[in-house]
Structure formats: C-alpha cells, structure tokens
Tab-separated table of C-alpha atoms and ligand atoms in Angstrom:
chain	number	residue	atom	x	y	z
A	1	MET	CA	13.433	-1.505	26.161
A	2	LYS	CA	13.527	2.260	25.812
A	3	ALA	CA	14.368	4.259	22.713
A	4	ARG	CA	17.761	5.974	22.561
A	5	ALA	CA	17.563	9.690	23.344
A	6	PHE	CA	16.709	11.796	20.301
A	7	SER	CA	15.919	15.410	19.543
A	8	TYR	CA	12.570	16.380	18.046
A	9	PHE	CA	11.727	18.855	15.311
A	10	ARG	CA	8.173	19.763	14.305
A	11	ALA	CA	8.109	20.696	10.619
A	12	ARG	CA	5.383	23.044	9.346
A	13	THR	CA	6.150	22.815	5.629
A	14	VAL	CA	7.600	20.270	3.226
A	15	GLU	CA	10.639	22.506	2.763
A	16	GLU	CA	11.259	22.701	6.536
A	17	ALA	CA	11.068	18.912	6.766
A	18	LEU	CA	13.490	18.425	3.875
A	19	ASP	CA	15.940	20.999	5.303
A	20	ALA	CA	15.842	19.391	8.743
A	21	HIS	CA	16.467	15.968	7.229
A	22	ALA	CA	19.370	17.288	5.145
A	23	ARG	CA	20.937	18.716	8.325
A	24	GLY	CA	20.426	15.445	10.249
A	25	GLY	CA	21.634	13.174	7.420
A	26	ASP	CA	21.748	9.457	8.322
A	27	GLU	CA	20.746	10.283	11.908
A	28	ALA	CA	17.364	11.782	10.891
A	29	ARG	CA	13.989	10.064	10.410
A	30	PHE	CA	10.570	11.431	9.465
A	31	ILE	CA	7.814	10.357	11.812
A	32	ALA	CA	4.176	10.185	10.635
A	33	GLY	CA	1.770	7.893	12.524
A	34	GLY	CA	4.658	6.282	14.391
A	35	GLN	CA	2.948	2.865	14.300
A	36	SER	CA	5.973	1.177	12.750
A	37	LEU	CA	8.725	3.601	13.699
A	38	VAL	CA	7.995	3.857	17.424
A	39	PRO	CA	8.084	0.070	18.010
A	40	ALA	CA	11.345	0.001	16.003
A	41	LEU	CA	12.772	2.736	18.271
A	42	ALA	CA	11.616	0.991	21.418
A	43	LEU	CA	13.281	-2.240	20.278
A	44	ARG	CA	16.369	-0.264	19.173
A	45	LEU	CA	16.065	-1.700	15.679
A	46	GLN	CA	16.471	1.954	14.737
A	47	ALA	CA	18.238	4.601	16.812
A	48	PRO	CA	18.084	7.975	15.005
A	49	ARG	CA	19.290	11.120	16.794
A	50	ILE	CA	16.612	13.380	15.340
A	51	LEU	CA	12.929	12.765	14.667
A	52	ILE	CA	11.232	15.118	12.218
A	53	ASP	CA	7.511	15.213	12.912
A	54	ILE	CA	5.588	15.703	9.644
A	55	ASN	CA	2.101	15.596	11.230
A	56	HIS	CA	1.673	19.395	11.115
A	57	ILE	CA	2.381	19.895	7.423
A	58	ASP	CA	-0.904	20.981	5.818
A	59	GLU	CA	0.203	20.015	2.319
A	60	LEU	CA	0.383	16.347	3.347
A	61	ARG	CA	-3.264	16.301	4.460
A	62	GLY	CA	-6.583	15.805	2.758
A	63	VAL	CA	-8.239	13.879	-0.013
A	64	ARG	CA	-9.389	15.716	-3.144
A	65	ARG	CA	-10.268	15.168	-6.761
A	66	ASP	CA	-7.673	16.465	-9.176
A	67	GLY	CA	-8.968	15.997	-12.742
A	68	GLU	CA	-8.939	12.271	-13.523
A	69	TRP	CA	-7.044	11.500	-10.302
A	70	LEU	CA	-7.803	11.257	-6.601
A	71	ARG	CA	-5.042	12.927	-4.602
A	72	ILE	CA	-4.652	11.351	-1.171
A	73	GLY	CA	-2.281	13.250	1.120
A	74	ALA	CA	0.471	11.207	2.758
A	75	LEU	CA	-0.927	11.904	6.235
A	76	THR	CA	-4.327	10.372	5.482
A	77	ARG	CA	-4.893	7.917	8.339
A	78	HIS	CA	-5.826	4.295	7.725
A	79	CYS	CA	-9.188	4.930	9.475
A	80	GLU	CA	-10.002	7.687	6.949
A	81	MET	CA	-9.982	5.060	4.222
A	82	LEU	CA	-13.199	3.855	5.833
A	83	SER	CA	-14.819	7.226	6.508
A	84	GLU	CA	-13.856	9.466	3.581
A	85	PRO	CA	-16.667	9.592	0.944
A	86	LEU	CA	-14.270	10.439	-1.916
A	87	ILE	CA	-12.304	7.255	-1.222
A	88	ALA	CA	-15.527	5.195	-1.168
A	89	GLU	CA	-16.530	6.659	-4.533
A	90	PHE	CA	-13.244	6.914	-6.394
A	91	ALA	CA	-10.849	4.441	-4.735
A	92	PRO	CA	-13.065	1.666	-3.316
A	93	LEU	CA	-10.210	-0.862	-3.309
A	94	LEU	CA	-8.442	1.177	-0.596
A	95	ARG	CA	-11.624	1.150	1.435
A	96	ALA	CA	-12.027	-2.601	0.955
A	97	ALA	CA	-8.480	-3.201	2.226
A	98	ALA	CA	-8.548	-0.882	5.245
A	99	PRO	CA	-10.430	-3.151	7.702
A	100	PHE	CA	-7.670	-5.744	7.256
A	101	VAL	CA	-4.920	-3.353	8.387
A	102	ALA	CA	-4.072	-4.056	12.035
A	103	HIS	CA	-6.599	-2.912	14.672
A	104	PRO	CA	-8.627	0.292	15.226
A	105	ALA	CA	-6.042	1.915	17.550
A	106	ILE	CA	-3.317	1.504	14.909
A	107	ARG	CA	-5.627	2.573	12.088
A	108	ASN	CA	-6.391	5.788	13.990
A	109	ARG	CA	-2.736	6.881	13.779
A	110	GLY	CA	-1.069	4.985	10.928
A	111	THR	CA	-0.880	6.879	7.627
A	112	LEU	CA	-1.062	5.876	3.972
A	113	GLY	CA	2.221	7.680	3.305
A	114	GLY	CA	3.947	5.843	6.159
A	115	SER	CA	2.700	2.469	4.975
A	116	VAL	CA	3.747	3.067	1.344
A	117	ALA	CA	7.115	4.620	2.313
A	118	LEU	CA	7.908	1.734	4.655
A	119	ALA	CA	6.987	-0.849	1.980
A	120	ASP	CA	6.524	-3.757	4.348
A	121	PRO	CA	5.955	-6.711	1.969
A	122	SER	CA	3.130	-7.930	4.231
A	123	SER	CA	1.237	-4.630	4.194
A	124	GLU	CA	-2.069	-4.211	2.421
A	125	PHE	CA	-1.809	-0.678	1.019
A	126	PRO	CA	1.397	-1.069	-1.045
A	127	ALA	CA	-0.267	-3.917	-2.965
A	128	VAL	CA	-3.447	-1.884	-3.338
A	129	VAL	CA	-1.641	1.130	-4.824
A	130	LEU	CA	0.121	-1.279	-7.204
A	131	ALA	CA	-3.199	-2.826	-8.289
A	132	LEU	CA	-4.618	0.676	-8.796
A	133	ASP	CA	-1.651	1.809	-10.922
A	134	ALA	CA	-1.257	4.778	-8.571
A	135	GLU	CA	1.461	7.389	-8.778
A	136	ILE	CA	3.520	8.354	-5.756
A	137	GLU	CA	4.397	12.063	-5.402
A	138	ILE	CA	7.838	12.626	-3.909
A	139	ALA	CA	9.548	15.825	-2.743
A	140	GLY	CA	13.313	16.082	-2.341
A	141	ALA	CA	16.224	18.459	-2.607
A	142	ALA	CA	16.125	18.117	-6.402
A	143	GLY	CA	12.418	19.050	-6.589
A	144	ARG	CA	9.202	17.089	-7.097
A	145	ARG	CA	8.464	13.979	-9.134
A	146	ARG	CA	5.789	11.309	-9.537
A	147	VAL	CA	6.722	7.629	-9.673
A	148	ARG	CA	4.324	4.890	-10.805
A	149	ALA	CA	3.665	2.303	-8.105
A	150	GLY	CA	5.105	-0.369	-10.410
A	151	ASP	CA	8.469	1.425	-10.301
A	152	PHE	CA	8.285	2.445	-6.643
A	153	PHE	CA	8.695	-0.827	-4.703
A	154	LEU	CA	12.230	-2.002	-5.413
A	155	ASP	CA	13.099	-4.654	-2.831
A	156	LEU	CA	12.523	-5.605	0.797
A	157	PHE	CA	11.694	-2.298	2.579
A	158	GLU	CA	13.399	-0.524	-0.335
A	159	THR	CA	11.613	2.030	-2.505
A	160	ALA	CA	12.315	4.730	-5.074
A	161	LEU	CA	12.510	7.239	-2.185
A	162	ALA	CA	16.107	8.472	-1.894
A	163	PRO	CA	17.414	9.203	1.628
A	164	GLY	CA	15.816	12.400	2.921
A	165	GLU	CA	12.984	12.435	0.368
A	166	LEU	CA	9.411	12.874	1.542
A	167	LEU	CA	6.356	11.061	0.223
A	168	VAL	CA	3.833	13.884	-0.296
A	169	ALA	CA	0.744	12.161	-1.737
A	170	VAL	CA	-0.589	9.122	-3.538
A	171	HIS	CA	-2.472	9.837	-6.790
A	172	ILE	CA	-5.037	7.262	-7.861
A	173	PRO	CA	-6.788	7.044	-11.248
A	174	LEU	CA	-10.525	7.555	-10.609
A	175	PHE	CA	-12.637	4.417	-10.325
A	176	ARG	CA	-14.853	3.947	-13.396
A	177	SER	CA	-18.351	2.492	-13.648
A	178	ASN	CA	-17.190	-0.459	-15.816
A	179	GLN	CA	-14.651	-1.529	-13.176
A	180	ARG	CA	-14.988	-4.161	-10.467
A	181	ILE	CA	-12.762	-4.627	-7.446
A	182	ALA	CA	-12.066	-7.386	-4.955
A	183	PHE	CA	-9.784	-7.634	-1.948
A	184	ASP	CA	-9.180	-10.317	0.649
A	185	GLU	CA	-6.436	-11.962	2.637
A	186	LEU	CA	-5.811	-15.159	4.561
A	187	ALA	CA	-4.448	-14.669	8.062
A	188	ARG	CA	-4.335	-16.869	11.131
A	189	ARG	CA	-6.237	-14.263	13.176
A	190	ARG	CA	-8.138	-11.133	12.133
A	191	GLY	CA	-5.726	-8.174	12.340
A	192	ASP	CA	-2.584	-10.277	11.955
A	193	TYR	CA	-0.316	-9.706	8.999
A	194	ALA	CA	-1.590	-11.871	6.128
A	195	LEU	CA	-0.153	-15.251	5.117
A	196	VAL	CA	-1.187	-14.143	1.643
A	197	GLY	CA	-3.340	-11.290	0.379
A	198	CYS	CA	-4.551	-9.912	-2.930
A	199	GLY	CA	-6.227	-6.857	-4.447
A	200	ILE	CA	-7.789	-6.829	-7.926
A	201	VAL	CA	-9.184	-4.172	-10.271
A	202	GLY	CA	-10.838	-5.367	-13.483
A	203	SER	CA	-12.491	-3.438	-16.327
A	204	PHE	CA	-15.338	-5.068	-18.264
A	205	GLU	CA	-16.859	-4.419	-21.691
A	206	ASN	CA	-19.969	-6.438	-22.602
A	207	ASP	CA	-19.112	-9.098	-20.005
A	208	LEU	CA	-15.587	-9.472	-21.378
A	209	ILE	CA	-12.566	-8.648	-19.257
A	210	GLN	CA	-10.958	-5.688	-20.973
A	211	ASP	CA	-8.151	-5.193	-18.518
A	212	ILE	CA	-7.288	-6.615	-15.096
A	213	ARG	CA	-4.598	-5.868	-12.522
A	214	ILE	CA	-3.939	-8.424	-9.791
A	215	ALA	CA	-1.505	-7.560	-6.969
A	216	PHE	CA	-0.436	-9.986	-4.247
A	217	PHE	CA	1.266	-9.232	-0.941
A	218	SER	CA	2.981	-11.396	1.684
A	219	VAL	CA	4.380	-13.627	-1.069
A	220	GLY	CA	7.751	-12.008	-1.737
A	221	ASN	CA	9.998	-9.043	-1.005
A	222	VAL	CA	7.694	-6.581	-2.749
A	223	PRO	CA	4.019	-6.417	-3.707
A	224	THR	CA	3.762	-8.481	-6.874
A	225	ARG	CA	1.646	-8.238	-10.039
A	226	ALA	CA	0.332	-11.615	-11.216
A	227	ARG	CA	0.924	-10.946	-14.908
A	228	HIS	CA	0.460	-14.514	-16.194
A	229	ALA	CA	-2.813	-14.796	-14.308
A	230	GLU	CA	-3.896	-11.437	-15.760
A	231	ALA	CA	-2.982	-12.546	-19.288
A	232	ALA	CA	-5.107	-15.696	-18.872
A	233	LEU	CA	-8.156	-13.503	-18.246
A	234	VAL	CA	-7.933	-10.550	-20.643
A	235	GLY	CA	-10.442	-10.750	-23.506
A	236	ALA	CA	-12.377	-13.622	-21.887
A	237	ARG	CA	-15.535	-14.066	-19.825
A	238	MET	CA	-14.965	-14.714	-16.124
A	239	ASP	CA	-15.992	-18.376	-16.123
A	240	ALA	CA	-14.704	-21.404	-14.224
A	241	ASP	CA	-12.222	-22.413	-16.955
A	242	ARG	CA	-10.681	-18.944	-17.065
A	243	ILE	CA	-10.372	-18.854	-13.289
A	244	VAL	CA	-8.544	-22.200	-13.302
A	245	ALA	CA	-6.222	-20.889	-16.040
A	246	ALA	CA	-5.506	-17.744	-14.004
A	247	GLN	CA	-4.776	-19.848	-10.915
A	248	ALA	CA	-2.319	-21.937	-12.954
A	249	GLY	CA	-0.608	-18.717	-14.089
A	250	LEU	CA	0.410	-18.035	-10.499
A	251	ASP	CA	3.080	-20.773	-10.766
A	252	ASN	CA	4.976	-18.362	-13.038
A	253	ASP	CA	4.032	-15.179	-11.169
A	254	LEU	CA	4.835	-15.919	-7.542
A	255	ALA	CA	7.947	-17.356	-5.961
A	256	PRO	CA	7.336	-17.361	-2.211
A	257	ALA	CA	10.504	-17.621	-0.129
A	258	ASP	CA	10.982	-20.362	2.432
A	259	SER	CA	9.963	-19.128	5.860
A	260	ASP	CA	9.531	-20.547	9.332
A	261	ASP	CA	5.773	-20.212	9.379
A	262	VAL	CA	4.576	-21.318	5.924
A	263	PRO	CA	6.410	-23.500	3.352
A	264	PRO	CA	6.506	-21.935	-0.158
A	265	ALA	CA	4.268	-24.631	-1.684
A	266	MET	CA	1.609	-23.968	0.952
A	267	ARG	CA	1.771	-20.199	0.377
A	268	LEU	CA	1.391	-20.727	-3.369
A	269	HIS	CA	-1.583	-23.000	-2.718
A	270	LEU	CA	-3.170	-20.345	-0.499
A	271	ALA	CA	-2.590	-17.743	-3.223
A	272	ARG	CA	-4.401	-19.942	-5.756
A	273	VAL	CA	-7.325	-20.469	-3.383
A	274	LEU	CA	-7.542	-16.740	-2.671
A	275	LEU	CA	-7.366	-15.809	-6.355
A	276	GLY	CA	-10.156	-18.279	-7.175
A	277	ARG	CA	-12.401	-16.740	-4.525
A	278	LEU	CA	-11.732	-13.162	-5.601
A	279	LEU	CA	-12.194	-13.794	-9.316
A	280	GLY	CA	-15.434	-15.637	-8.526
A	281	ARG	CA	-16.684	-12.562	-6.636
A	282	ILE	CA	-15.695	-10.235	-9.457
A	283	GLY	CA	-17.418	-12.521	-11.972
A	284	GLU	CA	-20.652	-12.470	-9.950
A	285	ALA	CA	-20.535	-8.670	-9.611
A	286	ALA	CA	-19.956	-8.241	-13.341
B	301	FAD	P1	5.724	5.687	10.799
B	301	FAD	O1	5.771	4.559	11.765
B	301	FAD	O2	5.649	7.070	11.344
B	301	FAD	O3	6.929	5.609	9.784
B	301	FAD	C1	7.279	4.393	9.162
B	301	FAD	C2	8.493	4.656	8.236
B	301	FAD	O4	8.085	5.426	7.111
B	301	FAD	C3	9.603	5.451	8.916
B	301	FAD	O5	10.829	5.007	8.390
B	301	FAD	C4	9.331	6.889	8.480
B	301	FAD	O6	10.523	7.655	8.473
B	301	FAD	C5	8.788	6.672	7.077
B	301	FAD	N1	7.795	7.668	6.664
B	301	FAD	C6	6.587	7.893	7.236
B	301	FAD	N2	5.900	8.805	6.526
B	301	FAD	C7	6.712	9.184	5.506
B	301	FAD	C8	6.565	10.092	4.415
B	301	FAD	N3	5.437	10.800	4.231
B	301	FAD	N4	7.600	10.229	3.551
B	301	FAD	C9	8.738	9.499	3.699
B	301	FAD	N5	8.937	8.624	4.706
B	301	FAD	C10	7.920	8.459	5.598
B	301	FAD	N6	0.349	-2.497	8.756
B	301	FAD	C11	-0.291	-3.165	7.779
B	301	FAD	O7	-0.203	-2.744	6.633
B	301	FAD	N7	-1.042	-4.290	8.048
B	301	FAD	C12	-1.184	-4.785	9.294
B	301	FAD	O8	-1.889	-5.788	9.494
B	301	FAD	C13	-0.486	-4.126	10.354
B	301	FAD	N8	-0.548	-4.572	11.620
B	301	FAD	C14	0.129	-3.906	12.598
B	301	FAD	C15	0.041	-4.396	13.901
B	301	FAD	C16	0.715	-3.734	14.918
B	301	FAD	C17	0.613	-4.286	16.313
B	301	FAD	C18	1.446	-2.536	14.642
B	301	FAD	C19	2.137	-1.797	15.744
B	301	FAD	C20	1.513	-2.036	13.358
B	301	FAD	C21	0.871	-2.717	12.317
B	301	FAD	N9	0.932	-2.265	11.015
B	301	FAD	C22	0.272	-2.948	10.032
B	301	FAD	C23	1.767	-1.077	10.638
B	301	FAD	C24	0.934	0.173	10.497
B	301	FAD	O9	0.044	0.065	9.412
B	301	FAD	C25	1.809	1.434	10.283
B	301	FAD	O10	0.971	2.488	10.587
B	301	FAD	C26	2.331	1.737	8.901
B	301	FAD	O11	3.064	0.657	8.437
B	301	FAD	C27	3.298	2.921	8.921
B	301	FAD	O12	2.599	4.126	8.912
B	301	FAD	P2	2.948	5.255	9.977
B	301	FAD	O13	2.244	6.484	9.522
B	301	FAD	O14	2.631	4.767	11.330
B	301	FAD	O15	4.509	5.449	9.746
C-alpha cells in the first residue's frame, strides 16, 4: 500500500513546529524517526494531510548534564543510547535496554522522544523512563511543563501530551553509586517485541534495599510499576525468600489481558520468572 498524499513542512524551531501543528489541526502529525509513523502511513492506519518534520530542531538534540538531572533531547536516536558516554555513566538502564529495541537499522533512526510519545505498551523505553522516575518536558501553545513518567502514560497509546504538543526532552535523575540496575525481556526471537519485559533500579544501604522501582512492559495497556513486589523488598536483604515474596506480589501488580499469542496466566508466569532472574542479578551485583 502507499501512503495518502500529504504536504511536508520542515520545522527549524519548537515554535515553528507548534504553529504548523496548530494550523494543521487533526490533519497534522509530527514526524521524528518515522519508524512507527511511516509504516502506519503506508498501511493507511493513519492518513494525515501534513507531516511536520522535527528532525532539524536543534533544541530537541543532544544529551547533557543539568544539575542533578541528565537531559536527553527528544531526537536522541535509539543507537545513541549505546554510544553516548553520558548515558552509560548517568542513565545505564537506558543503555541496558537499547539492544533489545528492534534491529540496528531501526535503532539508527528511531528516537527516544518518538518512542515515549507513541507509548506502545510493548516498547522498552517507556518502561525504562518509568523505572527511572524520569520527567518528560512538553512544549505546547500554553507554554512548557514537566510531567513525571508515572503521570505521563495514561492508557493504550494515550499520554499526557495534548493534541499538538511536542515532547522536547526526557530528564533523568542521575545514577548514583549505591544504585544497581537490571533489564531483560523474554521474546520469541531477538528483536521481536517482548512477551514480557522489565527494568529495575534499586538503591542499597549496607546491603539493605533502601528503595526499588520495578517497571514491566508488554503486560498491560501502559508500562506498569510492580508496587507490591517493590514493597516486599524494601528494607530487606536480597535473598531467596525476599525474591519469592516479590514474585508473589506480582499477582496483585499485573493483570495481563487475554491475547491471541499468550494466555494471561502464562504471561504472569513469565513475569515472575523474569523478575526472579533480574532480582538475582541485582543481588549478586550488590
Ligand atoms: P515516529 O515514527 O516519527 O513517530 C511516532 C509517533 O510519535 C507519531 O505519532 C509522531 O507524531 C509522534 N512523535 C514523534 N516524536 C514526537 C515528539 N518529539 N513529540 C510529540 N510527538 C512525537 N520499538 C520498540 O520499542 N521495541 C521494539 O522491539 C521495536 N521493534 C520494531 C520493529 C520494527 C520492524 C519497526 C518498524 C519498529 C519497531 N519499533 C520498536 C518502533 C521504533 O522503536 C520506533 O522508532 C519508535 O517507536 C518511534 O520513534 P520514532 O522516532 O521513529 O517516531
């Protein structure tokens, strides 16, 4: 299939992009890496009349330290998660997740902003920004604001972005020396979307888990914190009993929907297996 005819506008600033979108209304779409939007156009799942190219907006580029935060511009490509030294040092969970996102050709073009704005429930990065307690910087007609990741993902492909708003950057609290991370997913083939995936950040004090954030993806409409599992771990040592208790907590945390490929009970089982592996790795590292 071919995409419906559309006009093209190359924005040079955030303001130009917002103005162009306001003029186009429902018929306008921003395009970043195009790795999700272009297939949707080709299949006519979407048929906008105007595409606003945001790839030439300098403000959306670059990774830099900003006080206690790492500011990652929306246009940062998935492949940069693997090559950018500041991400390795200050946001290693993003780096750990990147090899699981699609294939090299897609990682060369796809952007962090596009992945977070799209909010595909099977995507790695939305869950990672949730685990990291990141803040999403948004620009719109009413000005700028920052939204915590926990308040950003609202429902299936639905976020706190209002129509015509632009995701400018993702701000991540700097990784600290007492923290440990782990990321993994279970997929039928490397590069496929995960059957279930999980990212974890834990802080330790004298071998005790001070704080831990566990975020799953591919188990519901939005990336999901495993709060009962977290509560089973805080204040304890990471030993076998605690890991079993955290796995049991998932019964209250996750409610996978019925789907053609994996029954809910199987997905929950896979989530427990994955959590056990990841907590074991974090325990060894600590
Ligand atoms: P685009 O395709 O350009 O845009 C996607 C949507 O986000 C559009 O609606 C667009 O208007 C909007 N948007 C983009 N940027 C912004 C912004 N800054 N502000 C507001 N709205 C914006 N992803 C995974 O996570 N895991 C995978 O395993 C995976 N496998 C894939 C396999 C294949 C074969 C393909 C084609 C894609 C796969 N993807 C996967 C998707 C890929 O990661 C996309 O790159 C990503 O989801 C979207 O980023 P993008 O920059 O390409 O966005």
